[in-house]
Coordinates of C-alpha atoms in Angstrom, one line a residue:
M79 CA 11.6 21.5 0.2
N80 CA 9.3 21.8 -2.8
I81 CA 6.7 24.5 -3.2
L82 CA 3.8 22.4 -1.6
D83 CA 5.7 21.5 1.2
K84 CA 6.5 25.0 2.0
L85 CA 2.8 26.1 1.3
F86 CA 1.2 23.1 3.3
L87 CA 3.8 23.6 6.2
K88 CA 2.5 27.5 6.6
L89 CA -0.8 26.3 6.5
T90 CA -0.4 24.0 9.6
L91 CA 1.4 26.4 11.5
V92 CA -1.1 29.3 11.0
P93 CA -2.7 28.6 14.5
K94 CA 0.3 29.5 16.5
G95 CA -1.5 30.7 19.5
L96 CA -3.7 27.8 19.7
Y97 CA -0.6 25.6 19.8
Q98 CA 1.0 27.5 22.4
K99 CA -1.8 27.4 24.9
M100 CA -1.5 23.4 24.4
N101 CA 2.1 23.6 25.5
V102 CA 3.5 23.2 22.1
N103 CA 7.0 24.8 21.5
V104 CA 6.2 26.3 17.9
H105 CA 9.6 27.2 17.1
Q106 CA 10.8 23.7 17.9
L107 CA 7.8 22.3 15.9
E108 CA 8.6 24.5 13.0
C109 CA 12.4 23.1 12.9
I110 CA 11.4 19.8 13.5
L111 CA 9.0 19.5 10.5
M112 CA 11.2 21.7 8.2
T113 CA 14.2 19.1 8.9
K114 CA 11.7 16.0 8.1
L115 CA 10.4 17.6 5.1
E116 CA 13.8 18.3 3.7
M117 CA 14.9 14.6 4.5
D118 CA 11.9 13.4 2.7
D119 CA 13.2 15.4 -0.6
R120 CA 16.5 13.5 -0.1
T121 CA 14.8 10.0 -0.1
P122 CA 13.1 8.3 -3.2
S123 CA 9.6 8.6 -3.4
S124 CA 7.2 5.6 -4.5
L125 CA 8.2 6.0 -8.2
M126 CA 11.9 5.9 -7.6
K127 CA 12.0 3.3 -4.9
M128 CA 12.4 0.6 -7.2
G129 CA 13.9 2.7 -10.3
R130 CA 17.7 3.9 -10.9
R131 CA 18.9 7.2 -9.4
K132 CA 21.9 8.7 -11.0
K133 CA 21.2 12.3 -10.0
K134 CA 19.9 14.2 -6.9
K135 CA 17.6 16.0 -9.2
E136 CA 15.7 13.0 -10.1
L137 CA 14.2 12.7 -6.8
S138 CA 12.3 16.0 -7.3
N139 CA 11.3 14.9 -10.7
A140 CA 9.8 11.6 -9.5
R141 CA 8.0 13.6 -6.8
W142 CA 6.5 15.6 -9.8
G143 CA 6.0 12.5 -11.6
D144 CA 3.8 11.2 -8.7
F145 CA 1.8 14.5 -8.8
F146 CA 0.7 14.3 -12.3
I147 CA -0.1 10.3 -12.0
N148 CA -2.4 11.4 -8.9
L149 CA -3.7 14.2 -11.1
I150 CA -4.9 11.8 -13.5
M151 CA -6.4 9.6 -10.9
G152 CA -8.3 12.8 -9.6
L153 CA -9.6 13.6 -13.0
L154 CA -10.8 9.9 -13.4
M155 CA -12.5 10.0 -9.8
A156 CA -14.0 13.5 -10.5
I157 CA -15.5 12.8 -14.2
P158 CA -18.1 10.0 -13.4
V159 CA -19.2 12.1 -10.3
L160 CA -19.9 15.2 -12.1
N161 CA -22.0 13.2 -14.5
G162 CA -24.4 12.1 -11.9
G163 CA -27.0 14.8 -12.6
K164 CA -27.9 17.7 -10.4
N165 CA -28.2 16.1 -6.8
Y166 CA -25.3 18.2 -5.7
T167 CA -25.2 17.2 -2.1
E168 CA -25.6 13.3 -2.7
I169 CA -22.9 13.6 -5.6
S170 CA -20.4 15.2 -3.1
F171 CA -21.3 13.0 -0.4
F172 CA -19.9 10.0 -2.4
Y173 CA -17.1 12.0 -3.8
F174 CA -16.0 12.8 -0.3
V175 CA -16.4 8.9 0.7
M176 CA -14.1 8.0 -2.3
L177 CA -11.6 10.6 -1.2
T178 CA -11.9 9.5 2.3
V179 CA -11.3 6.0 1.7
L180 CA -8.4 6.8 -0.8
L181 CA -6.5 8.9 1.7
S182 CA -7.2 6.6 4.7
I183 CA -5.9 3.7 2.6
T184 CA -2.8 5.5 1.8
T185 CA -2.2 6.6 5.3
L186 CA -2.9 3.4 7.0
S187 CA -0.5 1.7 4.8
G188 CA 2.3 4.0 3.5
L189 CA 2.7 6.8 6.2
A190 CA 2.6 4.6 9.2
E191 CA 6.5 4.5 9.2
I192 CA 6.5 8.3 9.4
L193 CA 4.3 8.0 12.7
L194 CA 6.1 5.0 14.2
S195 CA 9.5 5.5 13.0
G196 CA 12.4 5.2 15.5
K197 CA 15.0 6.6 13.5
D198 CA 15.0 10.1 15.0
N199 CA 14.7 9.0 18.6
F200 CA 18.3 9.7 19.4
I201 CA 18.5 13.2 18.1
I202 CA 14.8 14.7 19.3
L203 CA 13.9 12.6 22.5
P204 CA 16.9 13.5 24.7
R205 CA 16.4 17.3 23.8
P206 CA 14.1 19.3 26.0
V207 CA 11.4 18.7 23.6
S208 CA 7.7 18.2 25.0
N209 CA 5.6 15.2 24.5
G210 CA 3.2 17.4 22.7
T211 CA 5.6 19.0 20.3
V212 CA 7.0 15.3 19.6
A213 CA 3.4 13.8 19.0
L214 CA 2.4 16.9 16.8
S215 CA 5.3 16.9 14.7
R216 CA 4.5 13.3 14.0
N217 CA 1.1 14.2 13.2
F218 CA 1.6 17.1 11.1
H219 CA 4.4 15.4 9.2
V220 CA 1.7 12.8 8.2
L221 CA -0.8 15.4 7.7
I222 CA 1.5 17.3 5.3
R223 CA 2.2 14.3 3.4
V224 CA -1.4 13.4 3.0
L225 CA -2.2 17.1 1.8
T226 CA 0.7 16.8 -0.8
L227 CA -0.7 13.4 -2.0
A228 CA -4.4 14.8 -2.0
F229 CA -4.1 18.1 -3.6
P230 CA -3.6 16.7 -7.1
L231 CA -6.5 14.1 -6.6
F232 CA -9.0 16.9 -5.8
L233 CA -7.7 19.7 -7.9
P234 CA -9.3 18.3 -11.0
G235 CA -12.7 17.9 -9.1
V236 CA -12.4 21.4 -7.8
I237 CA -11.8 22.9 -11.4
L238 CA -14.5 20.8 -12.9
V239 CA -17.1 21.7 -10.6
A240 CA -15.9 25.5 -10.9
I241 CA -16.7 24.9 -14.7
G242 CA -19.7 22.6 -14.7
W243 CA -21.3 23.6 -11.4
S244 CA -20.5 26.7 -9.9
P245 CA -17.3 28.7 -8.6
L246 CA -19.2 29.0 -5.3
F247 CA -19.5 25.1 -5.4
S248 CA -16.1 24.7 -6.1
L249 CA -15.2 26.7 -2.8
G250 CA -17.4 24.5 -0.8
L251 CA -15.7 21.2 -2.4
L252 CA -12.2 22.9 -1.5
I253 CA -13.2 23.4 1.9
G254 CA -14.7 19.7 2.3
C255 CA -11.5 18.3 0.6
F256 CA -9.2 20.0 3.1
S257 CA -11.2 18.7 6.0
T258 CA -11.2 15.3 4.5
C259 CA -7.4 15.5 4.6
F260 CA -7.5 16.5 8.2
F261 CA -9.8 13.7 9.1
S262 CA -8.1 10.9 7.1
S263 CA -4.7 11.9 8.8
F264 CA -5.9 12.6 12.4
I265 CA -8.0 9.5 12.5
V266 CA -5.3 7.3 11.3
S267 CA -2.9 8.6 13.7
A268 CA -5.0 8.5 16.6
F269 CA -5.8 5.0 15.9
Y270 CA -2.0 4.1 15.8
L271 CA -1.4 6.1 18.9
I272 CA -4.3 4.1 20.8
L273 CA -2.9 0.9 19.6
M274 CA 0.7 2.0 21.3
Q275 CA -1.0 2.4 24.5
W276 CA -1.9 -1.4 24.8
L277 CA 1.1 -3.1 22.4
S278 CA 4.5 -3.4 22.9
P279 CA 6.2 -2.4 19.5
K280 CA 7.4 -5.8 18.6
R281 CA 3.6 -6.7 18.6
L282 CA 2.5 -3.5 16.9
A283 CA 3.8 -4.2 13.8
S284 CA 2.3 -7.6 13.6
V285 CA -1.0 -6.2 14.4
L286 CA -0.9 -3.3 12.2
G287 CA -0.2 -5.7 9.2
M288 CA -3.0 -7.8 10.1
L289 CA -5.4 -4.8 10.3
Q290 CA -4.2 -3.3 7.2
V291 CA -5.2 -6.4 5.3
I292 CA -8.6 -6.6 7.0
A293 CA -9.2 -2.9 6.3
F294 CA -7.9 -3.3 2.5
V295 CA -10.2 -6.6 2.0
G296 CA -13.3 -4.6 3.6
I297 CA -13.0 -1.4 1.8
Y298 CA -12.2 -3.0 -1.7
L299 CA -15.0 -5.4 -1.3
G300 CA -17.3 -2.4 -1.2
F301 CA -16.8 -1.9 -4.7
Q302 CA -18.9 -5.2 -5.3
I303 CA -21.7 -3.8 -2.9
L304 CA -21.6 -0.1 -3.9
P305 CA -23.2 -1.1 -7.4
R306 CA -26.4 -2.0 -5.7
F307 CA -26.9 1.4 -4.7
L308 CA -26.1 2.9 -7.9
G309 CA -27.6 2.7 -11.3
T310 CA -27.2 4.3 -14.6
N311 CA -29.6 6.4 -17.1
E312 CA -29.0 7.7 -20.3
D313 CA -29.7 11.3 -19.6
D314 CA -27.8 11.9 -16.3
G315 CA -25.1 9.3 -16.4
I316 CA -24.8 7.9 -12.9
N317 CA -28.0 7.7 -10.6
F318 CA -27.4 8.4 -7.0
S319 CA -30.5 6.8 -5.5
I320 CA -29.8 7.3 -2.0
S321 CA -30.9 10.4 -0.2
L322 CA -28.8 11.8 2.9
Q323 CA -30.5 10.9 6.3
D324 CA -30.3 12.8 9.4
W325 CA -28.2 9.4 11.0
M326 CA -25.7 10.0 8.5
V327 CA -24.7 12.9 10.6
F328 CA -22.0 10.2 12.2
F329 CA -20.1 10.2 8.9
P330 CA -17.5 12.9 8.3
S331 CA -18.5 12.8 4.8
Y332 CA -21.8 14.0 5.4
W333 CA -20.4 17.1 7.2
Y334 CA -18.6 18.0 4.2
A335 CA -21.7 17.5 1.9
M336 CA -23.5 20.0 4.0
V337 CA -21.0 22.6 3.0
I338 CA -22.2 22.3 -0.6
R339 CA -25.7 22.1 0.5
F340 CA -25.2 25.4 2.1
F341 CA -23.7 27.0 -0.9
N342 CA -26.5 25.5 -3.0
H343 CA -29.0 27.5 -0.8
G344 CA -30.5 23.9 0.0
V345 CA -32.9 23.2 3.1
M346 CA -30.8 23.2 6.4
N347 CA -32.3 21.8 9.2
M348 CA -30.7 21.3 12.4
T349 CA -28.7 18.1 11.5
S350 CA -27.5 19.7 8.4
W351 CA -26.3 22.8 10.6
V352 CA -24.6 20.5 12.9
G353 CA -22.7 18.8 10.3
F354 CA -22.0 22.2 8.6
A355 CA -20.2 23.2 12.1
L356 CA -18.6 20.0 12.4
T357 CA -16.7 20.6 9.2
F358 CA -14.8 23.5 10.6
V359 CA -14.7 22.5 14.2
S360 CA -13.5 18.9 13.9
P361 CA -9.7 19.5 13.1
F362 CA -9.5 21.3 16.4
I363 CA -11.4 18.5 18.1
F364 CA -9.2 15.9 16.7
L365 CA -6.0 18.0 17.8
F366 CA -7.4 18.4 21.4
I367 CA -7.8 14.7 21.8
I368 CA -4.5 13.8 20.5
L369 CA -2.6 16.4 22.7
K370 CA -4.5 15.8 26.0
F371 CA -5.0 12.2 25.8
L372 CA -2.8 10.3 23.7
A373 CA 0.5 12.7 23.4
P374 CA 1.7 12.4 27.1
S375 CA 2.9 8.7 26.6
F376 CA 4.0 8.8 23.0
A377 CA 7.6 10.0 23.9
S378 CA 7.9 7.3 26.2
K379 CA 6.9 4.7 23.5
L380 CA 9.1 5.9 20.9
Y381 CA 12.2 5.1 23.2
Q382 CA 11.0 1.4 22.7
I383 CA 11.0 1.6 18.9
N384 CA 14.5 1.3 17.9
G385 CA 15.0 -2.4 16.8
S386 CA 14.4 -3.8 13.6
V387 CA 13.9 -7.4 14.5
D388 CA 11.5 -8.9 16.5
T389 CA 13.4 -11.3 18.7
P390 CA 11.2 -13.9 20.2
K391 CA 11.5 -14.8 24.0
V392 CA 14.0 -17.9 24.6
R393 CA 12.3 -20.4 26.3
K394 CA 14.2 -23.2 28.1
K395 CA 13.4 -26.6 26.6
Q396 CA 14.5 -30.2 27.6
I397 CA 17.2 -31.6 25.7
T398 CA 16.0 -34.4 23.7
T399 CA 18.1 -36.7 21.3
K400 CA 15.4 -36.3 18.4
T401 CA 15.2 -33.0 16.6
Q402 CA 12.2 -32.1 14.7
K403 CA 12.3 -30.3 11.6
S404 CA 10.4 -26.9 11.2
L405 CA 8.0 -26.6 8.3
A406 CA 10.4 -24.6 6.4
Q407 CA 13.0 -27.1 6.6
K408 CA 10.7 -29.7 5.5
L409 CA 9.6 -27.6 2.3
S410 CA 13.0 -26.7 1.6
T411 CA 13.9 -30.6 1.0
I412 CA 11.1 -30.4 -1.6
F413 CA 11.7 -27.3 -3.5
T414 CA 15.5 -26.6 -3.3
K415 CA 18.7 -28.3 -3.8
K416 CA 21.0 -29.3 -0.8
G417 CA 23.5 -26.7 0.2
A418 CA 23.5 -22.8 0.0
E419 CA 20.2 -22.9 -1.8
R420 CA 18.3 -24.8 1.0
G421 CA 20.0 -22.6 3.6
A422 CA 18.8 -19.5 1.9
F423 CA 15.2 -20.9 1.7
V424 CA 15.1 -21.5 5.5
F425 CA 17.0 -18.3 6.3
V426 CA 14.5 -16.1 4.3
W427 CA 11.4 -17.8 5.3
K428 CA 12.6 -17.1 9.2
M429 CA 13.7 -13.5 8.8
S430 CA 10.5 -12.7 6.7
G431 CA 8.6 -13.5 9.8
R432 CA 11.0 -11.3 12.0
L433 CA 11.5 -8.3 10.3
R434 CA 9.1 -5.4 11.2
E435 CA 9.8 -3.6 7.9
F436 CA 9.2 -6.4 5.9
K437 CA 5.8 -7.3 7.4
T438 CA 4.5 -4.0 7.4
K439 CA 5.4 -3.7 3.5
V440 CA 4.2 -7.1 2.4
Y441 CA 1.1 -7.9 4.5
P442 CA -1.1 -4.9 3.2
M443 CA 0.0 -6.3 -0.3
F444 CA -2.8 -9.3 0.2
G445 CA -5.3 -6.8 0.3
Y446 CA -4.3 -5.1 -3.1
V447 CA -4.2 -8.5 -4.6
I448 CA -8.2 -8.9 -3.7
F449 CA -8.4 -5.3 -4.9
Y450 CA -7.1 -6.0 -8.4
A451 CA -9.1 -9.2 -8.6
V452 CA -12.4 -7.0 -7.8
I453 CA -11.3 -4.0 -10.0
I454 CA -10.2 -5.8 -12.9
G455 CA -12.4 -8.8 -13.0
G456 CA -15.3 -7.9 -11.2
V457 CA -16.5 -5.0 -13.2
K458 CA -19.6 -6.0 -15.2
K459 CA -21.9 -2.8 -15.8
G460 CA -22.5 -2.2 -12.3
H461 CA -24.0 -5.9 -11.3
M462 CA -22.6 -7.9 -8.7
F463 CA -20.5 -10.8 -9.0
S464 CA -22.3 -14.0 -10.4
L465 CA -21.4 -17.6 -9.9
D466 CA -23.0 -18.4 -13.0
D467 CA -20.6 -16.7 -15.3
L468 CA -17.9 -18.9 -13.8
R469 CA -19.7 -22.2 -14.1
G470 CA -20.6 -21.2 -17.7
Q471 CA -17.1 -19.9 -18.5
T472 CA -18.5 -16.6 -20.0
S473 CA -16.3 -14.0 -21.2
Y474 CA -16.8 -12.3 -17.7
G475 CA -16.2 -15.5 -15.8
K476 CA -13.1 -15.8 -18.0
R477 CA -11.9 -12.4 -17.0
M478 CA -12.5 -13.2 -13.3
V479 CA -10.6 -16.2 -13.3
L480 CA -7.6 -14.5 -15.0
A481 CA -7.9 -11.4 -12.8
S482 CA -7.7 -13.5 -9.7
I483 CA -4.6 -15.2 -10.9
Y484 CA -2.7 -12.4 -12.4
S485 CA -3.4 -10.1 -9.4
L486 CA -1.0 -12.0 -7.5
F487 CA 1.7 -10.3 -9.7
M488 CA 1.5 -7.4 -7.2
L489 CA 2.4 -9.6 -4.4
S490 CA 5.4 -11.3 -6.1
L491 CA 6.4 -7.8 -7.3
A492 CA 6.6 -6.7 -3.6
L493 CA 8.4 -10.0 -2.7
A494 CA 11.0 -9.4 -5.1
Y495 CA 11.8 -6.1 -3.9
Q496 CA 11.6 -6.4 0.0
M497 CA 13.7 -9.6 -0.3
N498 CA 16.8 -7.3 -0.5
V499 CA 15.8 -4.5 1.8
A500 CA 16.8 -4.4 5.5
E501 CA 17.5 -1.5 7.9
N502 CA 20.4 -3.8 9.4
F503 CA 21.6 -4.4 5.8
K504 CA 25.3 -4.2 7.0
A505 CA 24.8 -7.6 8.7
A506 CA 24.9 -9.2 5.3
W507 CA 28.8 -9.5 5.4
I508 CA 28.0 -12.8 6.7
Y509 CA 27.5 -14.1 3.2
F510 CA 31.2 -13.2 2.1
T511 CA 32.3 -15.4 5.1
K512 CA 31.0 -18.8 3.7
P513 CA 32.7 -20.9 1.2
I514 CA 30.0 -20.6 -1.5
D515 CA 31.1 -20.9 -5.0
R516 CA 28.1 -19.3 -6.5
P517 CA 26.0 -16.7 -4.7
G518 CA 23.3 -17.4 -7.1
K519 CA 22.1 -20.2 -5.1
I520 CA 21.4 -17.9 -2.2
I521 CA 19.3 -15.8 -4.3
L522 CA 17.2 -18.5 -5.9
G523 CA 16.9 -20.2 -2.3
A524 CA 15.8 -16.8 -1.0
L525 CA 13.2 -16.2 -4.2
K526 CA 11.7 -19.8 -3.7
G527 CA 11.3 -19.4 -0.1
L528 CA 9.2 -16.5 -0.3
L529 CA 7.2 -17.7 -3.3
V530 CA 6.4 -20.9 -1.3
K531 CA 5.6 -19.2 1.8
Y532 CA 3.4 -16.1 0.5
F533 CA 2.7 -17.0 -3.2
M534 CA 1.6 -20.5 -2.9
P535 CA -1.0 -20.1 -0.1
F536 CA -2.9 -17.7 -2.4
A537 CA -2.4 -20.2 -5.4
I538 CA -3.9 -23.1 -3.6
I539 CA -6.7 -21.1 -2.3
I540 CA -7.5 -19.8 -6.1
F541 CA -6.9 -23.3 -7.3
L542 CA -9.5 -25.0 -5.0
L543 CA -12.1 -22.3 -5.2
F544 CA -12.2 -22.3 -9.0
L545 CA -11.8 -26.2 -9.0
I546 CA -15.0 -26.6 -6.6
I547 CA -16.9 -23.9 -8.7
V548 CA -16.0 -24.6 -12.3
G549 CA -14.7 -28.2 -12.3
P550 CA -11.7 -30.0 -13.5
K551 CA -11.9 -28.4 -16.9
I552 CA -10.3 -25.2 -15.6
I553 CA -7.2 -27.1 -14.4
P554 CA -4.8 -26.2 -17.5
N555 CA -5.8 -22.3 -17.2
L556 CA -5.3 -22.3 -13.5
L557 CA -1.9 -24.0 -13.8
L558 CA -0.9 -21.6 -16.8
G559 CA -1.6 -18.6 -14.9
F560 CA 0.3 -19.3 -12.0
C561 CA 3.5 -20.5 -14.1
N562 CA 2.9 -17.0 -15.9
V563 CA 3.2 -15.0 -12.6
I564 CA 6.2 -17.2 -11.6
L565 CA 7.8 -16.7 -15.0
V566 CA 7.6 -12.7 -14.7
S567 CA 8.9 -13.3 -10.9
V568 CA 12.1 -15.0 -12.0
V569 CA 12.7 -12.9 -15.2
M570 CA 12.2 -9.9 -12.6
M571 CA 15.2 -11.5 -10.5
L572 CA 17.4 -12.3 -13.6
G573 CA 17.1 -9.1 -15.1
G574 CA 17.7 -6.7 -12.4
K575 CA 20.6 -6.3 -10.3
K576 CA 21.9 -8.9 -8.5
Q577 CA 21.8 -8.2 -4.8
L578 CA 21.7 -11.0 -2.0
P579 CA 18.7 -11.2 0.6
F580 CA 18.6 -8.2 3.0
S581 CA 21.7 -6.8 1.9
I582 CA 20.7 -3.2 0.7
F583 CA 19.2 0.0 2.7
E584 CA 15.9 1.0 1.4
N585 CA 17.0 4.5 0.3
N586 CA 19.8 2.9 -1.5
S587 CA 17.6 0.2 -3.1
A588 CA 16.5 2.8 -5.6
K589 CA 19.6 2.1 -7.3
G590 CA 18.3 -1.4 -8.4
N591 CA 16.3 -1.2 -11.5
D592 CA 15.0 1.9 -13.6
Y593 CA 11.5 2.8 -13.6
I594 CA 11.5 1.7 -17.3
K595 CA 12.1 -1.9 -16.4
N596 CA 9.3 -2.0 -14.0
L597 CA 6.8 -0.5 -16.8
L598 CA 8.2 -3.4 -19.0
R599 CA 7.5 -5.8 -16.3
M600 CA 3.9 -4.5 -15.9
L601 CA 3.6 -4.8 -19.6
L602 CA 4.8 -8.3 -19.8
I603 CA 2.5 -9.6 -17.3
G604 CA -0.5 -7.6 -18.9
F605 CA 0.8 -9.4 -22.5
L606 CA 0.8 -12.7 -21.0
G607 CA -2.9 -12.2 -19.6
V608 CA -4.1 -10.9 -22.7
G609 CA -2.4 -14.0 -24.5
H610 CA -3.9 -16.2 -22.0
Y611 CA -7.4 -14.9 -22.6
L612 CA -7.2 -15.4 -26.3
I613 CA -6.3 -19.1 -25.9
Y614 CA -8.4 -19.7 -23.0
S615 CA -11.1 -21.8 -24.7
F616 CA -8.4 -23.9 -26.6
T617 CA -7.2 -26.7 -24.1
W618 CA -4.6 -27.9 -26.6
A619 CA -3.1 -24.5 -26.9
V620 CA -2.9 -23.8 -23.2
W621 CA -1.3 -27.2 -22.6
L622 CA 1.1 -26.4 -25.2
V623 CA 1.8 -23.0 -23.7
L624 CA 2.3 -24.4 -20.3
L625 CA 4.9 -26.7 -21.3
L626 CA 6.9 -23.9 -23.0
V627 CA 6.4 -21.6 -19.8
I628 CA 7.4 -24.4 -17.5
L629 CA 10.9 -25.0 -19.6
A630 CA 11.6 -21.1 -19.5
I631 CA 11.1 -21.3 -15.8
W632 CA 13.4 -24.0 -15.5
Y633 CA 15.9 -22.3 -17.8
I634 CA 15.7 -19.0 -15.8
M635 CA 16.1 -20.8 -12.7
T636 CA 19.2 -22.4 -13.6
S637 CA 20.6 -18.9 -15.0
I638 CA 19.8 -17.4 -11.5
R639 CA 21.9 -20.2 -9.7
D640 CA 24.8 -19.9 -11.8
I641 CA 25.0 -15.9 -10.8
S642 CA 28.9 -15.7 -9.7
W643 CA 30.5 -13.2 -7.1
S644 CA 31.5 -10.7 -10.0
Q645 CA 27.7 -9.9 -10.8
I646 CA 26.7 -9.5 -7.1
D647 CA 26.0 -5.6 -6.6
N648 CA 27.8 -5.3 -3.1
E649 CA 28.5 -1.4 -3.0
N650 CA 26.3 -1.2 0.3
L651 CA 28.7 -3.7 2.2

């Protein structure tokens, strides 16, 4: 365990007497948490999941890399807020809102596998461990991960507040940040546990994936609504024009802002005192709700979470002489050549809809696509999105078009990575039993299947949307943007390690490509986007570059199809 994990583990275990009164075995709880945190240090972090891992030391280095990246994000989040004048309570309210949203998104998408994982079921569940201990170990594991993530996010804010405002305000901000972590982790955990009461494990992953997408879309679209409430002025920077009202006591961020008001010697009415008290009482209320109402059936539900594939129910059908082709089979005849490439297209199409881990990792990326489109293209001096900019093809309108297109790169990046990952990766031995001369046909067919199934619908929607708003004149730029994203996708596939679909375990998948290559891919798509912006208004240049990009895609796909067995990374099989 690293030093932060040890610190937060001790903090979570401070009220041991309270846990014992709730029928939680503290010794078992501590042993389970220590083991889980130790195992976390032996698996790659988010920076390393797509990077090379040659030494065990690099895992801890990557976690410190994550720490410094979050530190920079926290600094960027704190500086604009601190320039918001002297409305300390209102400013802190918005700061806690941003922190709550960020942590909730991370917990909702990235830490769900911790709470719902069935990997340790055969070790813990047969032992004499109470339901409360099992449930609390999962929730505290999520909490510690959230605290580890949040600490570098709010550390710059705490330091800057101590310097720019007052050390006393810094203490209030620190209390509010820790309470925000408790709220974010427990509210998401409770949400998952409630869903487990009503849904089977097979349905849970699909429902969670859709809910994650809806949550991402709703939250990120708030970035377009928030500028209506915030203005700017030369003296104070951001102008927080919203005054806190008593009805806001239903929002946890209001509770934490009342701590700042308390230290600021502000006016504290009854509602303010209620919010102030809830800051300290709410973690115990959340804990009681989980242990009293949600934990009893938690262990029994975990017994059911073992499989990786959602196997549909077999329905008896009458035998008919005519066989109707599925959508995947019909599309495969259009986009692939006959043989292994076509079979891989259909295979990956169907498996991507059945693998639970694939859906929970890829579906949330739909929300990220909208996020990057809004953040990169939707920022215009605090004003709302305008259709007039699109129709007139102003510089802002061009940026919005390109941001909408090139944000699809995040989706293609996730597809290229998750295409090779599966918990039941050893089943990939089946590839070696077929007389296939070139495994590159399988890789190319799988890539085409995922691009057609997930990338193409987004591309069609964006194409039709901008075609209706702008007109036919935008067609060349739309085609060039989509082709550039596909170009980077095939370059990624050819430049990385050659791996067959669903043939590697996620922990071992870190041996694929190093972090520098991933950074180069981001730079490549950025370079293509900037170059596209420069030639955007020159239609003849757009058509010329489009032709060159199509030729490059054709050449690289041909190279992928010619990959031989000697180039395949099969060390996991």
